[in-house]
Short mmCIF file of C-alpha atoms and ligand atoms in Angstrom, two decimals:
data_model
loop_
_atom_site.label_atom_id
_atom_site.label_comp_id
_atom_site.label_asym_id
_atom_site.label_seq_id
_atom_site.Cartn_x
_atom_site.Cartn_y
_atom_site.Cartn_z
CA UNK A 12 18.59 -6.38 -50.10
CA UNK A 13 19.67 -5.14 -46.97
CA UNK A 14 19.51 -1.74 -47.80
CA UNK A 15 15.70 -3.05 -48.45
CA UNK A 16 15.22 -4.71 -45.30
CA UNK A 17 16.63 -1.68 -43.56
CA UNK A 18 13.89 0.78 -45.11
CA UNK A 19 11.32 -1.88 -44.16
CA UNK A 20 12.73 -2.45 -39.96
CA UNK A 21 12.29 1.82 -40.41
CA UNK A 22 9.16 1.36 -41.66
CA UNK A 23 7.78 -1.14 -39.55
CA UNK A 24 8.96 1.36 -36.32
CA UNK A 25 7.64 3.98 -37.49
CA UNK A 26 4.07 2.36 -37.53
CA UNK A 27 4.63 1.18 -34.36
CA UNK A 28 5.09 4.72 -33.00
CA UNK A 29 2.49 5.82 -35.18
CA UNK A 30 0.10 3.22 -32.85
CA UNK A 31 1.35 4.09 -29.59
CA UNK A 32 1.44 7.86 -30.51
CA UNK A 33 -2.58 7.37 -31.82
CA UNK A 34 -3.09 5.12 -28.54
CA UNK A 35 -1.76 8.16 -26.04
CA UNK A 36 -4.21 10.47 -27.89
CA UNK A 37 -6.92 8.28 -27.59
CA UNK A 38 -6.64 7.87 -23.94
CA UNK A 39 -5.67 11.35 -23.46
CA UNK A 40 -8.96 12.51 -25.42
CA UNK A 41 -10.99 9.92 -23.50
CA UNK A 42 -9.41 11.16 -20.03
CA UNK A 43 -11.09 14.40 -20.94
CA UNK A 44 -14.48 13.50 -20.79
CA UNK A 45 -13.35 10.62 -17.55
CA UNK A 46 -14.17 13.22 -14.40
CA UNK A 47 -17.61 14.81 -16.17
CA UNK A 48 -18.65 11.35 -17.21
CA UNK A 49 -18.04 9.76 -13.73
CA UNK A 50 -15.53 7.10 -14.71
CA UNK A 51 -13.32 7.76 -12.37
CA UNK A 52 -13.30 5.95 -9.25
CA UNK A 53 -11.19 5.62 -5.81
CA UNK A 54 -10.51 2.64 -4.44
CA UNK A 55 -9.20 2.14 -0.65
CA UNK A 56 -6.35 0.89 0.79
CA UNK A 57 -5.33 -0.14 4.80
CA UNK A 58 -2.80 0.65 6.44
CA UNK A 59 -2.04 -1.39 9.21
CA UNK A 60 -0.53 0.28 12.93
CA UNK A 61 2.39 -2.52 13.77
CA UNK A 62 1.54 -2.32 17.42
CA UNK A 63 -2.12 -2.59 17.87
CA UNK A 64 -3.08 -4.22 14.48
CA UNK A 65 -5.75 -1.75 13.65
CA UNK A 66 -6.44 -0.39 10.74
CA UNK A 67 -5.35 3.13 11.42
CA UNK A 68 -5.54 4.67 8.07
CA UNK A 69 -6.56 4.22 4.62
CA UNK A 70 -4.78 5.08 0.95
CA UNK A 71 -7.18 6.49 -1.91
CA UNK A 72 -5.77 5.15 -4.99
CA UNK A 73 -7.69 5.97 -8.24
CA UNK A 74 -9.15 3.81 -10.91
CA UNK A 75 -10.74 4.96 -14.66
CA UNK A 76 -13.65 2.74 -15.37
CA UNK A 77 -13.09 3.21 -19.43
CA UNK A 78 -16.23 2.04 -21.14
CA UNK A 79 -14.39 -0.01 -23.94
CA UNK A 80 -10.87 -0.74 -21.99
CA UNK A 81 -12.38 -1.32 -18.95
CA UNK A 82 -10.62 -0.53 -15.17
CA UNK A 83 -7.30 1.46 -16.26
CA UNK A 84 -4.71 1.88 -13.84
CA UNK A 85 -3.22 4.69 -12.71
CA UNK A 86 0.56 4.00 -13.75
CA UNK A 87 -0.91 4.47 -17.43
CA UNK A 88 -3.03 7.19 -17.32
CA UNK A 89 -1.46 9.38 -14.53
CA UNK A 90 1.60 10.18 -16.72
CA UNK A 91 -0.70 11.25 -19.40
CA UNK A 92 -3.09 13.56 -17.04
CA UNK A 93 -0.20 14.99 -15.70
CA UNK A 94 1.44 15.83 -19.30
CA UNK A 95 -1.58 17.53 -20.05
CA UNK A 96 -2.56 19.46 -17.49
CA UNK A 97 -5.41 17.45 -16.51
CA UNK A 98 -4.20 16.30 -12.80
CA UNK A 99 -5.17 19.66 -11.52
CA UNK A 100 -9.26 18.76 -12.06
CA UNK A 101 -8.35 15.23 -11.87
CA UNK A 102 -6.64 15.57 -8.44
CA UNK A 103 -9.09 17.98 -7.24
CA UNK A 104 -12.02 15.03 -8.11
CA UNK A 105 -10.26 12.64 -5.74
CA UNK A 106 -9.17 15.27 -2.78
CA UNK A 107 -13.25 16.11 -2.70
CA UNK A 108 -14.39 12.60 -2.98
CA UNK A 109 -11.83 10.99 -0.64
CA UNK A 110 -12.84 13.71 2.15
CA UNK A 111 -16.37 12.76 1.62
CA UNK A 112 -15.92 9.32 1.76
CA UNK A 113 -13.91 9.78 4.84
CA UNK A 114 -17.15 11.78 6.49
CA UNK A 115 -19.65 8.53 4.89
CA UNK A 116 -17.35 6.42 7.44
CA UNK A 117 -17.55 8.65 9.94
CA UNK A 118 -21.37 9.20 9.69
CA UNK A 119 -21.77 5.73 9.52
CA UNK A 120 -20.31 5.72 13.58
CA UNK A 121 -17.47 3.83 12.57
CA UNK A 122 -14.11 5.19 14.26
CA UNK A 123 -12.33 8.17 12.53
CA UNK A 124 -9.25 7.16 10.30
CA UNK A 125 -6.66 9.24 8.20
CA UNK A 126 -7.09 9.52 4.51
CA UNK A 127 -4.08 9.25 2.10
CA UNK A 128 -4.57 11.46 -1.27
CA UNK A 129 -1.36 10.78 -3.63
CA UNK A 130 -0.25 14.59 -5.23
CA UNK A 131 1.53 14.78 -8.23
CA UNK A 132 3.98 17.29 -9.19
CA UNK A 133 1.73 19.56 -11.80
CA UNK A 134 -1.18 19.30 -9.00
CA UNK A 135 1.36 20.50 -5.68
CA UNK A 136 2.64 22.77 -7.99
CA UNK A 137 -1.03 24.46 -8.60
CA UNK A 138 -0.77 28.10 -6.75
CA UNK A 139 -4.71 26.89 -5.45
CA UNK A 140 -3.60 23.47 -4.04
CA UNK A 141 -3.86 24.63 -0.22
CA UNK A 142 -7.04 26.48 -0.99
CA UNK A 143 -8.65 23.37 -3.14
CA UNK A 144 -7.38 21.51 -0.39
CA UNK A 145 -9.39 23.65 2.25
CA UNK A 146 -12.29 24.04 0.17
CA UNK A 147 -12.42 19.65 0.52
CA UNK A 148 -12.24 19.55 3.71
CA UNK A 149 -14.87 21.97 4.68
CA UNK A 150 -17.07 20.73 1.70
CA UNK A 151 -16.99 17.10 4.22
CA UNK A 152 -16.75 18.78 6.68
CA UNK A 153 -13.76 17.10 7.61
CA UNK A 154 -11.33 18.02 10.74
CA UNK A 155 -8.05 18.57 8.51
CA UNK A 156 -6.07 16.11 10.84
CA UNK A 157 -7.45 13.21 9.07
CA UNK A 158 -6.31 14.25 5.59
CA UNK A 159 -2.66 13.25 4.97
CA UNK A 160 -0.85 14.20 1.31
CA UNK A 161 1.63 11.74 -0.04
CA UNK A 162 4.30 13.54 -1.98
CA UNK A 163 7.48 11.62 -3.56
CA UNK A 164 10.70 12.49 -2.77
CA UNK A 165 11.43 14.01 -6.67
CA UNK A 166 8.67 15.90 -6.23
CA UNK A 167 9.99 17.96 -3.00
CA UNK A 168 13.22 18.15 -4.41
CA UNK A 169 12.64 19.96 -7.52
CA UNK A 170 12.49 23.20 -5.72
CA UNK A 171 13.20 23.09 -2.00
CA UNK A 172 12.40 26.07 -0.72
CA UNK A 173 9.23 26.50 -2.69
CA UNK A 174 8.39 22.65 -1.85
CA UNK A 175 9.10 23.50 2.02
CA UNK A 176 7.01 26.66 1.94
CA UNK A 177 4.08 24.67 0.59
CA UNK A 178 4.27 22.20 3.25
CA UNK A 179 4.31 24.58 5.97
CA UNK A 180 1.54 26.11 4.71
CA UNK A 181 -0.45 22.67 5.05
CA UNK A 182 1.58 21.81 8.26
CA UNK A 183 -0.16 24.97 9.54
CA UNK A 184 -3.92 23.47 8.65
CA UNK A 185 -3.13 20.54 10.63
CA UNK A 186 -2.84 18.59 7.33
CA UNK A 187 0.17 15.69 7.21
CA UNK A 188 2.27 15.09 4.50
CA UNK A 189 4.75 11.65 3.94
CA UNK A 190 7.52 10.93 1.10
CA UNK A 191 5.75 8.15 -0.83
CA UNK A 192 8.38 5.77 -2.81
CA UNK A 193 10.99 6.37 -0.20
CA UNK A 194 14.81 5.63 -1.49
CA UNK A 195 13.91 5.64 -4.76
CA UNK A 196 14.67 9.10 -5.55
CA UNK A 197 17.87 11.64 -4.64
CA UNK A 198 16.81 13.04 -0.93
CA UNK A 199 19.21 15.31 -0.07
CA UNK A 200 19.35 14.76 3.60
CA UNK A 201 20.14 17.55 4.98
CA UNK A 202 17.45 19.18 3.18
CA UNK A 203 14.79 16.20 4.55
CA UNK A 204 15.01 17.31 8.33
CA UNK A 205 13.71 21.02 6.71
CA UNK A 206 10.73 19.37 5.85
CA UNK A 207 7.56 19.41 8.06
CA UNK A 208 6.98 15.56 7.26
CA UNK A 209 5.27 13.36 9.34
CA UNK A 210 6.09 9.28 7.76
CA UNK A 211 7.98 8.22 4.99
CA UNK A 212 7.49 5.21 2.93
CA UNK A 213 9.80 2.55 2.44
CA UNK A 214 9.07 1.71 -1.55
CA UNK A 215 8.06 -1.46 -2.27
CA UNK A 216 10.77 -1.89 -4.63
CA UNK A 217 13.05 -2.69 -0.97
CA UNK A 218 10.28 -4.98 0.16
CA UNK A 219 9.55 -7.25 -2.36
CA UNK A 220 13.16 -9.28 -1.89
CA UNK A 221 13.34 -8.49 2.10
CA UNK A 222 13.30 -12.25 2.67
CA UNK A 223 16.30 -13.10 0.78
CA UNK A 224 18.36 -9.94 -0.35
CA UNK A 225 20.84 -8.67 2.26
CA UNK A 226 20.96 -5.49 0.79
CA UNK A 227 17.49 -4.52 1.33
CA UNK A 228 17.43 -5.55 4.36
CA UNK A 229 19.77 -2.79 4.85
CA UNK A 230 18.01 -0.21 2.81
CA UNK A 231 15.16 -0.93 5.13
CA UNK A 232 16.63 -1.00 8.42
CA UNK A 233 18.32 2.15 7.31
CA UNK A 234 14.99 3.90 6.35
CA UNK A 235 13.73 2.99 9.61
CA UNK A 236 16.23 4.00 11.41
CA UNK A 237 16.17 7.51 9.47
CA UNK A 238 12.42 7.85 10.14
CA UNK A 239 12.80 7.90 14.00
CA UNK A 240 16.07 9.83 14.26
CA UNK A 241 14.00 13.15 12.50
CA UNK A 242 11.31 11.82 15.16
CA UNK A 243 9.13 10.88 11.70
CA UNK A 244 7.02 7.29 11.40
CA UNK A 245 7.38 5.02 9.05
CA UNK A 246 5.31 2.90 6.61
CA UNK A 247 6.14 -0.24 4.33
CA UNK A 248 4.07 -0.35 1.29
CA UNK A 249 3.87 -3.70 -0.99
CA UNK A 250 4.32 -6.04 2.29
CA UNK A 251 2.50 -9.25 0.60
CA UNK A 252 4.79 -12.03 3.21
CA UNK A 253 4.54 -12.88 6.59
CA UNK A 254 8.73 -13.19 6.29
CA UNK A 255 8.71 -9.59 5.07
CA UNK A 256 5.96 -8.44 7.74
CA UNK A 257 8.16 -10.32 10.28
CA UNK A 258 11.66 -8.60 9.73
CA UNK A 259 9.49 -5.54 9.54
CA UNK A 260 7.92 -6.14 12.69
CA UNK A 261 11.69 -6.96 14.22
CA UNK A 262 13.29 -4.24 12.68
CA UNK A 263 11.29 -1.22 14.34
CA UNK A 264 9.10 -0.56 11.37
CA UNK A 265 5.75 1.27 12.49
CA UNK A 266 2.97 0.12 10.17
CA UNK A 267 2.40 -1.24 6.80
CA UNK A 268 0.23 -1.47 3.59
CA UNK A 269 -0.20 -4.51 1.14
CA UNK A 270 -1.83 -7.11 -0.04
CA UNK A 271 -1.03 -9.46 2.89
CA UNK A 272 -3.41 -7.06 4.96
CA UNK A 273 -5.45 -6.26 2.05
CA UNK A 274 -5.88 -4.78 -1.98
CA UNK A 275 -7.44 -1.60 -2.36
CA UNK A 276 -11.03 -2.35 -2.10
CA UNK A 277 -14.43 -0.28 -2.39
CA UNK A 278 -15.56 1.49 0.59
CA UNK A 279 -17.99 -0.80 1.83
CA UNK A 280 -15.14 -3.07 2.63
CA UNK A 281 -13.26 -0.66 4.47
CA UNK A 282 -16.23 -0.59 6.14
CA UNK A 283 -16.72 -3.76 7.09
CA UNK A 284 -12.93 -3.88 8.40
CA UNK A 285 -13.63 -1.28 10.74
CA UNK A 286 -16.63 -2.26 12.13
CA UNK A 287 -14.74 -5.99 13.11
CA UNK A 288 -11.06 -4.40 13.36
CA UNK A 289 -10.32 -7.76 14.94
CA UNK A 290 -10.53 -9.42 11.33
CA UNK A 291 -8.20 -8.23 9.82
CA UNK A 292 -6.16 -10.99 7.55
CA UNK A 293 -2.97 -10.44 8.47
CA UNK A 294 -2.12 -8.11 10.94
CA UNK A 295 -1.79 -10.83 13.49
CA UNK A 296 1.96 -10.75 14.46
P1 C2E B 15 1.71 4.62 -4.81
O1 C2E B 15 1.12 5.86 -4.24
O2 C2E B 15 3.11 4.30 -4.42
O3 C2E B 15 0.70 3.47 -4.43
C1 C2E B 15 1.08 2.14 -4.15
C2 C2E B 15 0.79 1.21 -5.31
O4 C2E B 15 1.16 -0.11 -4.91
C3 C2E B 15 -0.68 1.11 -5.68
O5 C2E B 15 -0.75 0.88 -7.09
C4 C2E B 15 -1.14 -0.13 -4.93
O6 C2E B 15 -2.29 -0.73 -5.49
C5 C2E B 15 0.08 -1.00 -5.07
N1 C2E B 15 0.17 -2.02 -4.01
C6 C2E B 15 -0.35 -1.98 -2.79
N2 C2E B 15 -0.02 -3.08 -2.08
C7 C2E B 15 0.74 -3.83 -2.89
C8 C2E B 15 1.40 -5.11 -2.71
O7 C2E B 15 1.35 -5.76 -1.68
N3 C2E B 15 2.13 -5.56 -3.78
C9 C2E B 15 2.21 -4.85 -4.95
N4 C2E B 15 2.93 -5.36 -5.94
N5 C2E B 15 1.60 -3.65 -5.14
C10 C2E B 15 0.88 -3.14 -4.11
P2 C2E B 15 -1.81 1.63 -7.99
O8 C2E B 15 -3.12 1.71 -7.27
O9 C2E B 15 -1.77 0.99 -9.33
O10 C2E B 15 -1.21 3.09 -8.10
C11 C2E B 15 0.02 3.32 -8.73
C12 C2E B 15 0.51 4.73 -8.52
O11 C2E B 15 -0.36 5.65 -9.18
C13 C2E B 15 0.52 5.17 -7.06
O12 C2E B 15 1.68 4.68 -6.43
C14 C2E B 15 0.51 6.68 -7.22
O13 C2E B 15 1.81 7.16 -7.51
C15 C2E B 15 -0.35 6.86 -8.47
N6 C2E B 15 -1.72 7.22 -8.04
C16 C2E B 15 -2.73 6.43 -7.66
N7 C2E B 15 -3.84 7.14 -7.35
C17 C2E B 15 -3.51 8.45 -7.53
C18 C2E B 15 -4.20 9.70 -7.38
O14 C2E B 15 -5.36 9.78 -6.95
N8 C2E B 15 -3.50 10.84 -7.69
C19 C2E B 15 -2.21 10.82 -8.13
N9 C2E B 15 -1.59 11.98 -8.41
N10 C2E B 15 -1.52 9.68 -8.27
C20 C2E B 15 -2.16 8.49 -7.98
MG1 MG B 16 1.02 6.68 -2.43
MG1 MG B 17 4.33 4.35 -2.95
MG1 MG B 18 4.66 4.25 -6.40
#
């Protein structure tokens, strides 16, 4: 009996692999056809300057429109796209369509702002990236000094001297880069002040307890702290409180992103924001 039951547990796991094997492949094959077929699409987040208030900056953060699953996010098919290679055309979709989005904004008279485009390790590891990169900009016709990459801290410390030659390379265009998911990876520190970075981001995994958990509030005052030693700024992502804005606010923290300020929304709402910056929900301190 149990030796029966046993087969059955194996047989009844081994379906279920089956099913999430056949469900990768699916997506994977339907990611294929995603750029061509125009399902992809990039949404826009604020980021919020402490001081003044202002929006100073938005974060393009990608969505697949699937036409039977509907709006996929990222977290599931990013893995896949960069497992197969796909980022690089992928990645190259959003860089061109966040620069031109960024000259819509600015045709439209409203002031300039810096664009965030999130790189992934296959796509900063492209030998093209910087030219793909210039090739965007000028495409827009976009100054490079409102194009910022966001890079996570695994990714630069795969290889550090290859990672740091890249980024002086784009340091050179005039194009800023920030460690996204700050803390959550192994930064060697010594090797972070080698780095032509310009912000790092306090993950939202530190914020999302600030109000209660001691230890975060460490972690955070400590990444703050960090930031403006190696004369770098420094962003909070996932700030959805007033409590957590506040202790941000007192603890030196330079700007922030999340859904107290605002979800990532279409352009035309970015739009909107900028054209009455004083309306911001929010950023009111
Ligand atoms: P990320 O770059 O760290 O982006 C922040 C994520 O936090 C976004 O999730 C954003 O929607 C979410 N978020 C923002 N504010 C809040 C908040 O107040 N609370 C909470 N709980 N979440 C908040 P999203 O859009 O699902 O993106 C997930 C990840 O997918 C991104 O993390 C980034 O690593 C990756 N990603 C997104 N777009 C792209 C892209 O165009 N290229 C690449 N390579 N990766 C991308
Ligand atoms: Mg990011
Ligand atoms: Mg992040
Ligand atoms: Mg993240």
């Amino acid at each position: 009996r149990a030796k029966e039951m046993g087969k059955n547990n194996c047989q009844f796991y081994a379906q279920e692999m089956n099913a999430a094997l056949e469900e990768k492949l699916a997506l994977m094959e339907g990611l294929r056809r995603a750029v061509d077929d125009n399902q992809l699409r990039l949404l826009y987040q604020p980021k919020v300057d402490l001081a003044s208030g202002q929006v100073f900056g938005v974060e393009a953060l990608l969505r697949w429109q699937h036409p039977e699953r509907g709006t996929v996010r990222p977290d599931l098919f990013i893995p896949l796209a960069e497992e197969s290679g796909m980022i690089v055309a992928i990645g190259e979709w959003v860089l061109r369509e966040a620069c031109l989005q960024a000259r819509r904004w600015q045709d439209a008279g409203l002031p300039p702002i810096s664009m965030s485009v999130n790189v992934s390790p296959r796509q900063f590891d492209d030998p093209h990236l910087v030219r793909r990169v210039a090739a965007a900009l000028a495409e827009a016709a976009l100054d490079a000094q409102w194009l910022e990459l966001e890079v996570t801290e695994s990714l630069i410390m795969r290889d550090v001297q290859q990672a740091i030659d890249k980024m002086r390379e784009l340091e050179t265009m005039s194009i800023a880069l920030s460690i996204d998911d700050f803390g959550t990876g192994y930064s060697s520190l010594a090797a972070l002040k080698s780095f032509p970075i310009s912000r790092l981001k306090i993950d939202k995994s530190f914020v999302r307890d600030l109000a209660h958990s001691t230890d975060d509030q460490a972690i955070a005052r400590a990444i703050i702290s960090l930031s403006h030693q190696l004369q770098m700024r420094v962003i909070a992502e996932g700030v959805e409180t007033e409590q957590q804005r506040d202790f941000l606010v007192e603890n030196g923290c330079d700007e922030m992103q999340g859904y107290l300020f605002s979800k990532p929304v279409p352009p035309d709402d970015i739009a909107a924001m900028l054209a009455r910056p004083s309306e911001v929900a929010g950023a009111g301190a």
